[in-house]
PDB file of C-alpha atoms and ligand atoms in Angstrom:
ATOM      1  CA  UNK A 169     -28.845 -32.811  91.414  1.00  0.00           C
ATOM      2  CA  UNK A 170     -28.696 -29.222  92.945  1.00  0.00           C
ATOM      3  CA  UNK A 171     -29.065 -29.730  96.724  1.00  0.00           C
ATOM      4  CA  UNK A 172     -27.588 -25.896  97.372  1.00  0.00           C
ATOM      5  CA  UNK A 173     -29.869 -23.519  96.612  1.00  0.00           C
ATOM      6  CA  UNK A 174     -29.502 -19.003  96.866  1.00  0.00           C
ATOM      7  CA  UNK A 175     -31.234 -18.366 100.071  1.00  0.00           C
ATOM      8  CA  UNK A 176     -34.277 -15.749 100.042  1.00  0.00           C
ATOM      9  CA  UNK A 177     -32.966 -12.148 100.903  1.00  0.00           C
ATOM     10  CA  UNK A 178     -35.480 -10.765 103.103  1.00  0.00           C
ATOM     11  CA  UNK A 179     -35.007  -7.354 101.644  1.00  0.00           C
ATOM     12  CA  UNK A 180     -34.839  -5.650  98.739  1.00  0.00           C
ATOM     13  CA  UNK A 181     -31.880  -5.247  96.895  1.00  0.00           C
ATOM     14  CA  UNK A 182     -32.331  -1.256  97.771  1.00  0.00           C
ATOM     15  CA  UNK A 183     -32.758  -1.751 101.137  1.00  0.00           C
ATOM     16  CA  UNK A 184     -29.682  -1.232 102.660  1.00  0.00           C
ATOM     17  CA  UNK A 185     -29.266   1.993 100.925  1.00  0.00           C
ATOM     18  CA  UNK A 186     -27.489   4.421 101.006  1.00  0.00           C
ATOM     19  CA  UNK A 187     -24.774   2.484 103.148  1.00  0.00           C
ATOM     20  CA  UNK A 188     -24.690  -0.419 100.327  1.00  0.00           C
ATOM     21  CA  UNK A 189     -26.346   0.310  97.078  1.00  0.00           C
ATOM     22  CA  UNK A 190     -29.038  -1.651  95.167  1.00  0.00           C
ATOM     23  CA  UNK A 191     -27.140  -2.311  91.685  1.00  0.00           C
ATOM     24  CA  UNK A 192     -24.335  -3.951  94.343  1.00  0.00           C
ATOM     25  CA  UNK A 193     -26.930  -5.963  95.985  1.00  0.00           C
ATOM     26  CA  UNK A 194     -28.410  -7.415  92.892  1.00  0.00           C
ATOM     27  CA  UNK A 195     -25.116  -8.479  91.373  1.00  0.00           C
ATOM     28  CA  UNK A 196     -23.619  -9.711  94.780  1.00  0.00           C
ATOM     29  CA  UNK A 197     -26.679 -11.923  95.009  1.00  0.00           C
ATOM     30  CA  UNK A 198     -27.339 -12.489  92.455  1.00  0.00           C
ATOM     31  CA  UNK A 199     -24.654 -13.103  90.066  1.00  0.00           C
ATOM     32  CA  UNK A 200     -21.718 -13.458  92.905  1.00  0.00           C
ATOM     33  CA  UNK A 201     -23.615 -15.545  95.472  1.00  0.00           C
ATOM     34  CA  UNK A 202     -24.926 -17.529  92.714  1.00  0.00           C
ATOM     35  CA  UNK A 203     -22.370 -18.055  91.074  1.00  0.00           C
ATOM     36  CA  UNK A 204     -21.231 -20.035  94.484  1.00  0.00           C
ATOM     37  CA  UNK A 205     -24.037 -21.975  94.246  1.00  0.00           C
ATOM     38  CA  UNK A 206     -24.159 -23.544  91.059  1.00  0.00           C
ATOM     39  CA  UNK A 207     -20.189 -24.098  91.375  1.00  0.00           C
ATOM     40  CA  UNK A 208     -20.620 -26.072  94.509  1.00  0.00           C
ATOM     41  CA  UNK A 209     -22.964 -28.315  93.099  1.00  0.00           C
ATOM     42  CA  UNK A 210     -21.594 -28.664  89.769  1.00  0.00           C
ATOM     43  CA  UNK A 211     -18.414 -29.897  91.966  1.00  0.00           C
ATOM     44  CA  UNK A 212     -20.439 -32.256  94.280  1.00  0.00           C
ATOM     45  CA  UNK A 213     -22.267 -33.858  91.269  1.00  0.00           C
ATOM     46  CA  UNK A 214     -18.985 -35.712  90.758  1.00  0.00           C
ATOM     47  CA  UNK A 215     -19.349 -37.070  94.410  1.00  0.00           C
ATOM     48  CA  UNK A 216     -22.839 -38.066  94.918  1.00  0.00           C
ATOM     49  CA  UNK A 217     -22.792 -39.359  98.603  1.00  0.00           C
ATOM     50  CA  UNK A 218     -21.803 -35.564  99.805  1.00  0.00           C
ATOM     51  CA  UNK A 219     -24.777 -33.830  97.879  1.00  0.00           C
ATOM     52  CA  UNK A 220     -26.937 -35.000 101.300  1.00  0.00           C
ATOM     53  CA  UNK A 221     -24.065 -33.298 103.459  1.00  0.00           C
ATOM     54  CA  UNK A 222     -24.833 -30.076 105.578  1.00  0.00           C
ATOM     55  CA  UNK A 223     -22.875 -27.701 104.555  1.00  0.00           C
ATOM     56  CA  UNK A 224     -21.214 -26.587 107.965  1.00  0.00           C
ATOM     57  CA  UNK A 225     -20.521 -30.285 108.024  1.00  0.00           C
ATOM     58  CA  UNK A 226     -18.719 -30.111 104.519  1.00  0.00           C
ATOM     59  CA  UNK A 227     -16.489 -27.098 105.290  1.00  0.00           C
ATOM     60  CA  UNK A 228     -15.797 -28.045 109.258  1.00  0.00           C
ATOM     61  CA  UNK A 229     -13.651 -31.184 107.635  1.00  0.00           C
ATOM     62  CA  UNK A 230     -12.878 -30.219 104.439  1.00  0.00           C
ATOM     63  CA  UNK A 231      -9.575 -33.144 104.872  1.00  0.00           C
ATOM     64  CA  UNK A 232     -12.616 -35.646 104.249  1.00  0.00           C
ATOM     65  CA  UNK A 233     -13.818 -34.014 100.853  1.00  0.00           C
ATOM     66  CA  UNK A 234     -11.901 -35.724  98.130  1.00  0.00           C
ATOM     67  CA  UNK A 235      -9.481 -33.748  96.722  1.00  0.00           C
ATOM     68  CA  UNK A 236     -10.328 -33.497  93.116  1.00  0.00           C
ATOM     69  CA  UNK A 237     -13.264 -31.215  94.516  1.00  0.00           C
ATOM     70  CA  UNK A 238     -11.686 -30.100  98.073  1.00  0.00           C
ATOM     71  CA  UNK A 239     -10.661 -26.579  96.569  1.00  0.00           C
ATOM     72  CA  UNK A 240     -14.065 -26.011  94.711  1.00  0.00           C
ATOM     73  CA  UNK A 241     -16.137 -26.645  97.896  1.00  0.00           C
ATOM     74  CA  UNK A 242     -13.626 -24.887  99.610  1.00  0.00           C
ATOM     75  CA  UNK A 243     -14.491 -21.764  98.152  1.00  0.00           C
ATOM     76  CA  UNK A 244     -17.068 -22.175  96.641  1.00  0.00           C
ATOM     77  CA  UNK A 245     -19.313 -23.498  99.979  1.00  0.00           C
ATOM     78  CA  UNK A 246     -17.195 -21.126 101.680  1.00  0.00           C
ATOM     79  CA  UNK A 247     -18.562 -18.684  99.479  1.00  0.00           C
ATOM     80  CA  UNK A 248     -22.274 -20.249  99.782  1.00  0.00           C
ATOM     81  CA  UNK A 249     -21.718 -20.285 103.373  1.00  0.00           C
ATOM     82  CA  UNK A 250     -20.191 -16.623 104.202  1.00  0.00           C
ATOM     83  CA  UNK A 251     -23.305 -14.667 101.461  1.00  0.00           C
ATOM     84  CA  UNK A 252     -25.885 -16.645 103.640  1.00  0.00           C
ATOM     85  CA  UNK A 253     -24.642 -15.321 106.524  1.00  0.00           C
ATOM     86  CA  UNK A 254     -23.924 -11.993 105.609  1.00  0.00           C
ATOM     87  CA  UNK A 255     -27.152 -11.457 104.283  1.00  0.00           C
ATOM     88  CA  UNK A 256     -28.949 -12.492 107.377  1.00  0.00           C
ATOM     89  CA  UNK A 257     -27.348  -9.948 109.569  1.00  0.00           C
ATOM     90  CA  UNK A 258     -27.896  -7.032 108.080  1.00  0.00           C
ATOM     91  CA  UNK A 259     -31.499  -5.216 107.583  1.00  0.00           C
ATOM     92  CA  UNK A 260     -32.916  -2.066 106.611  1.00  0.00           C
ATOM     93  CA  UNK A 261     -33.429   0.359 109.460  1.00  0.00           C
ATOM     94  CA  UNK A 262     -30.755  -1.265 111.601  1.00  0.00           C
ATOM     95  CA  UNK A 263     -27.441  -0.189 113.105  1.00  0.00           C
ATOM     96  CA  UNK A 264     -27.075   1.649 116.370  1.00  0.00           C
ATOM     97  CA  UNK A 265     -25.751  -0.392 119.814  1.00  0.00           C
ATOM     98  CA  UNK A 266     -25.710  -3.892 120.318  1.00  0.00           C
ATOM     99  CA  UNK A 267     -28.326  -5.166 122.981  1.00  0.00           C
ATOM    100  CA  UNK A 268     -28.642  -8.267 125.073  1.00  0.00           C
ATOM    101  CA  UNK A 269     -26.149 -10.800 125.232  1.00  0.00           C
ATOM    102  CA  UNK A 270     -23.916  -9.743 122.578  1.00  0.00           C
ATOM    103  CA  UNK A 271     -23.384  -6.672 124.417  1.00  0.00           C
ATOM    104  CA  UNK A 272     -22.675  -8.265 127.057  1.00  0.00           C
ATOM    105  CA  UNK A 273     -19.747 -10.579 125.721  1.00  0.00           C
ATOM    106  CA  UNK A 274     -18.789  -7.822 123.449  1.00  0.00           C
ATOM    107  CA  UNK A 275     -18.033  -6.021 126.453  1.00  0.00           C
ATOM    108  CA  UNK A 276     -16.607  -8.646 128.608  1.00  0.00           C
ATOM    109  CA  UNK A 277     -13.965  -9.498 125.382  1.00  0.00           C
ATOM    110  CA  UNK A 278     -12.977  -6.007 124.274  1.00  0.00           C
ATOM    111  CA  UNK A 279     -14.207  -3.933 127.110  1.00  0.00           C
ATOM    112  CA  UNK A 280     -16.123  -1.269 125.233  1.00  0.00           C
ATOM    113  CA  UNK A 281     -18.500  -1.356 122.120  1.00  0.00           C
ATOM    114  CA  UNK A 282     -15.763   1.333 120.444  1.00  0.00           C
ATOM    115  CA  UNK A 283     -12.670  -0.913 120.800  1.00  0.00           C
ATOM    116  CA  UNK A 284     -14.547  -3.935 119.387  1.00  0.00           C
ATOM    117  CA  UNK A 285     -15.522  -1.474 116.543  1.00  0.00           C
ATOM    118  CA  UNK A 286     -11.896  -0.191 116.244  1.00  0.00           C
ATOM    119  CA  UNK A 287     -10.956  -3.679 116.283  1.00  0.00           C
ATOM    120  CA  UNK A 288     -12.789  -5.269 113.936  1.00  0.00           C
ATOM    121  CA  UNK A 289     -12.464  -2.370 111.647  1.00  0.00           C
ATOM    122  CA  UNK A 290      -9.167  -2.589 111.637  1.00  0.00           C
ATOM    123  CA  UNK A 291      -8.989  -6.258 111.212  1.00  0.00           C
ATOM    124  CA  UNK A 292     -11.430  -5.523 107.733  1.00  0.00           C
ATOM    125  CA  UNK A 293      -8.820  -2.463 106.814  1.00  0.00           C
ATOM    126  CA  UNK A 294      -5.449  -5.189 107.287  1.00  0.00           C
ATOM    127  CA  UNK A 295      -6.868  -8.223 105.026  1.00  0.00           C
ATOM    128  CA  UNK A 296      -4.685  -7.432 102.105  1.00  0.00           C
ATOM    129  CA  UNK A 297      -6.613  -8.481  99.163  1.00  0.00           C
ATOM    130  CA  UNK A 298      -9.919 -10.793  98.973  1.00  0.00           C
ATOM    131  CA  UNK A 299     -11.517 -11.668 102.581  1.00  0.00           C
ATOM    132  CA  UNK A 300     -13.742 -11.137 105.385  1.00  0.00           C
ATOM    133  CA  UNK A 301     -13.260  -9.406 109.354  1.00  0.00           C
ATOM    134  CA  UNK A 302     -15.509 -11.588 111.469  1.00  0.00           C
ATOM    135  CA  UNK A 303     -16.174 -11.842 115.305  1.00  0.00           C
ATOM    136  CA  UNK A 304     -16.874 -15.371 115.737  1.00  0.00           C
ATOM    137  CA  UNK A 305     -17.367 -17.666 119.353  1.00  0.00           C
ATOM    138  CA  UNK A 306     -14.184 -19.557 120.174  1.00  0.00           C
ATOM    139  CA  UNK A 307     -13.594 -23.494 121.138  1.00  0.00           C
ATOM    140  CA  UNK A 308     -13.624 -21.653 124.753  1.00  0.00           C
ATOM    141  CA  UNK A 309     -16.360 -19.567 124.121  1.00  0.00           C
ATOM    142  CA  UNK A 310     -14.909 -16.304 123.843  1.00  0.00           C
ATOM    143  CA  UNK A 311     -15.325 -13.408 121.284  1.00  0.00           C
ATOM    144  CA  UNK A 312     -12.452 -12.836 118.537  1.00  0.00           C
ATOM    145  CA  UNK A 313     -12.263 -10.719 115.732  1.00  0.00           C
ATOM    146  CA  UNK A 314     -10.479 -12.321 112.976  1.00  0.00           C
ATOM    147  CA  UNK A 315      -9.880 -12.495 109.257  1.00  0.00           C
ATOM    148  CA  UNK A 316     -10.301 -14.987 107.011  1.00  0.00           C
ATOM    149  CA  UNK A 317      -8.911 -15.079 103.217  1.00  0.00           C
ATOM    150  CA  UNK A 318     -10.945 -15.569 100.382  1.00  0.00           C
ATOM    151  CA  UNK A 319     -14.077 -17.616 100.615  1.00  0.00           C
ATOM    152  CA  UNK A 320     -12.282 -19.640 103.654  1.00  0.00           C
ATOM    153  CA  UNK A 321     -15.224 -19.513 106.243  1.00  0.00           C
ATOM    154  CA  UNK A 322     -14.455 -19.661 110.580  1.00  0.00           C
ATOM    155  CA  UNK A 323     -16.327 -23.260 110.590  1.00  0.00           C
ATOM    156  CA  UNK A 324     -13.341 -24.110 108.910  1.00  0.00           C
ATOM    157  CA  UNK A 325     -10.894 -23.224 112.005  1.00  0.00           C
ATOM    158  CA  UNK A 326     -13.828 -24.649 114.353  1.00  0.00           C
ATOM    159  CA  UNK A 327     -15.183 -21.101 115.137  1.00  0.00           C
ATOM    160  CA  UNK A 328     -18.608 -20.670 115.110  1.00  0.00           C
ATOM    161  CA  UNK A 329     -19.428 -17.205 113.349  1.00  0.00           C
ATOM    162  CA  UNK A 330     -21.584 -14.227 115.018  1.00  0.00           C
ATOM    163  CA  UNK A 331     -20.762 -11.160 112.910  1.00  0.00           C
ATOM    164  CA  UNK A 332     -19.213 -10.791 109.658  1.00  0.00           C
ATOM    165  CA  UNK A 333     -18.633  -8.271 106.810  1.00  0.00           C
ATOM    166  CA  UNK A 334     -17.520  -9.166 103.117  1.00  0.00           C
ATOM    167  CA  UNK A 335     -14.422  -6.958 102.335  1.00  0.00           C
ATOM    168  CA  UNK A 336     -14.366  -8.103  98.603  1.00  0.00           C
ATOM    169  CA  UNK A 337     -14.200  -5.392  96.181  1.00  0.00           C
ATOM    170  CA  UNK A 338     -16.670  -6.946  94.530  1.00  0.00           C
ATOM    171  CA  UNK A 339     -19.050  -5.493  97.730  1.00  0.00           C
ATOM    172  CA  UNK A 340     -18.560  -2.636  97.790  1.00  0.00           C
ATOM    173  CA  UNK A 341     -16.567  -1.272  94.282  1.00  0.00           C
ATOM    174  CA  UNK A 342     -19.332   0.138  92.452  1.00  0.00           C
ATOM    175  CA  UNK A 343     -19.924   2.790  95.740  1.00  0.00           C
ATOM    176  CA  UNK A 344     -16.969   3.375  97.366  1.00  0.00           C
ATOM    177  CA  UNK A 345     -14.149   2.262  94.754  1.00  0.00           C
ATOM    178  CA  UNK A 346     -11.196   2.147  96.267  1.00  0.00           C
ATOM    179  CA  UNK A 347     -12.696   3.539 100.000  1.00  0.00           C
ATOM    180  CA  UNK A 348     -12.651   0.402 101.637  1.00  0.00           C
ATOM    181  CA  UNK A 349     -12.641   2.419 105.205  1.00  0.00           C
ATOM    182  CA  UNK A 350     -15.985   4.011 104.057  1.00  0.00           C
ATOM    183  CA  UNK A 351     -17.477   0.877 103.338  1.00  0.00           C
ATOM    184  CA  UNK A 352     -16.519  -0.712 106.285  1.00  0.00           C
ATOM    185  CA  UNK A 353     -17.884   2.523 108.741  1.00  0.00           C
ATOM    186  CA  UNK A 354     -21.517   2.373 106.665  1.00  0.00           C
ATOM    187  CA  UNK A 355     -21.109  -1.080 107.569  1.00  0.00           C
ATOM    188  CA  UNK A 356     -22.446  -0.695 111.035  1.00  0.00           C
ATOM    189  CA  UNK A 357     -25.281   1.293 110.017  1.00  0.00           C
ATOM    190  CA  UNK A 358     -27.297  -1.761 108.539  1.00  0.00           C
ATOM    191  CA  UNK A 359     -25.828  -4.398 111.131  1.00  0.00           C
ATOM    192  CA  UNK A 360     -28.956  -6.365 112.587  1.00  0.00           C
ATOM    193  CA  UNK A 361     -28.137  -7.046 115.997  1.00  0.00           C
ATOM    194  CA  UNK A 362     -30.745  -9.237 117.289  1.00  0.00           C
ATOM    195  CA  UNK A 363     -29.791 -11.490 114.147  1.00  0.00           C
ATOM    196  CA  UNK A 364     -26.390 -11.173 115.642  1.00  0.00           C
ATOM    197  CA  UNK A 365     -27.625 -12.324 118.845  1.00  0.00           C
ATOM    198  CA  UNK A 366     -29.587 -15.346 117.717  1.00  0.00           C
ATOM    199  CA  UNK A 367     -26.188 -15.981 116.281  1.00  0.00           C
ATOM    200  CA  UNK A 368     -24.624 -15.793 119.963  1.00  0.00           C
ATOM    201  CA  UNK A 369     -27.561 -17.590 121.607  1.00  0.00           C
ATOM    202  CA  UNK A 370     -27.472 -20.750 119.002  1.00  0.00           C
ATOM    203  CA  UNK A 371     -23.131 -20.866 119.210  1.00  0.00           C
ATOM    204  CA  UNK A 372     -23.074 -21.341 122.455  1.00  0.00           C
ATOM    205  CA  UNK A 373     -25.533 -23.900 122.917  1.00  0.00           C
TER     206      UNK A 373
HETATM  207 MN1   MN B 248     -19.097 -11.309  98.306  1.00  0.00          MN
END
């Protein structure tokens, strides 16, 4: 059984050019983020009764998941989890200012749109290694920047994420090599903002 299935990118793998480039695209989706997939079910066909679990569920109490699979759906659903996302809020055509409510709480968090930038630049620049910057919806409702490691997702902390980028080498290697500050900058160029603020909208409901 193969309940996880790759998600439909709503672009073309070209798209997001020049800022990411198309032979990246295809193999992120569709070798990387696929790769996720078929891992995550190959480990859940050893437990059955989770193959019906949301996946949010799975990852938000990962303590429950027996632990001859735990670090397989760990990152591997993380990894399911994170491409999802990341595909979703980014489009062709995109970029400039944040609008609406986002704005707002960006705002109200980090007092202007260039020190949340700064921040969450940063935050991308200091994950040493494999990981994602994210700004994500506390417990309290607030806005954080943060980093997680690996394919480790915010449900997992209990934050609900708005924004995200994929600081993997395997994103952005072919392009930039080494220029992971490049990367990150062309980053904001293809971020989809109303996307991020259905994001915002649905967390805090
Ligand atoms: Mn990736």
């Amino acid at each position: 059984m193969s309940p996880h299935v790759l998600p439909k990118l709503l672009y073309g793998y070209d798209a997001l050019e020049p800022h990411i480039d198309a032979r990246t695209m295809e193999v992120h989706y569709g070798k990387h983020h696929q790769g996720y997939v078929t891992n995550l079910n190959n480990a859940l066909d050893q437990v059955p009764r989770l193959q019906t679990a949301p996946l949010e569920v799975l990852l938000a109490d990962l303590a429950s998941v027996p632990e001859k699979v735990r670090t397989a759906v760990r990152n591997n659903g993380g990894g399911h989890y994170n491409h999802s996302f990341f595909w979703r809020i980014m489009g062709p055509g995109k970029g400039g200012r944040p609008q609406g409510p986002v704005a707002e709480a960006i705002t109200d968090e980090f007092q202007t749109y260039e020190n949340f930038q700064e921040k969450f630049a940063g935050t991308a620049m200091a994950r040493f290694g494999s990981g994602w910057a994210w700004l994500s919806l506390t417990r309290e409702g607030r806005l954080a920047v943060h980093s997680t490691a690996n394919q480790d997702s915010p449900v997992m902390e209990g934050l609900k994420p708005i924004l995200g980028l994929d600081v993997w080498e395997h994103a952005y290697y072919l392009k930039y090599q080494n220029r992971r500050a490049d990367y990150v900058q062309a980053f904001w160029n293809v971020v989809d903002w109303e996307a991020v603020n259905e994001n915002l909208v649905t967390a805090r409901r």
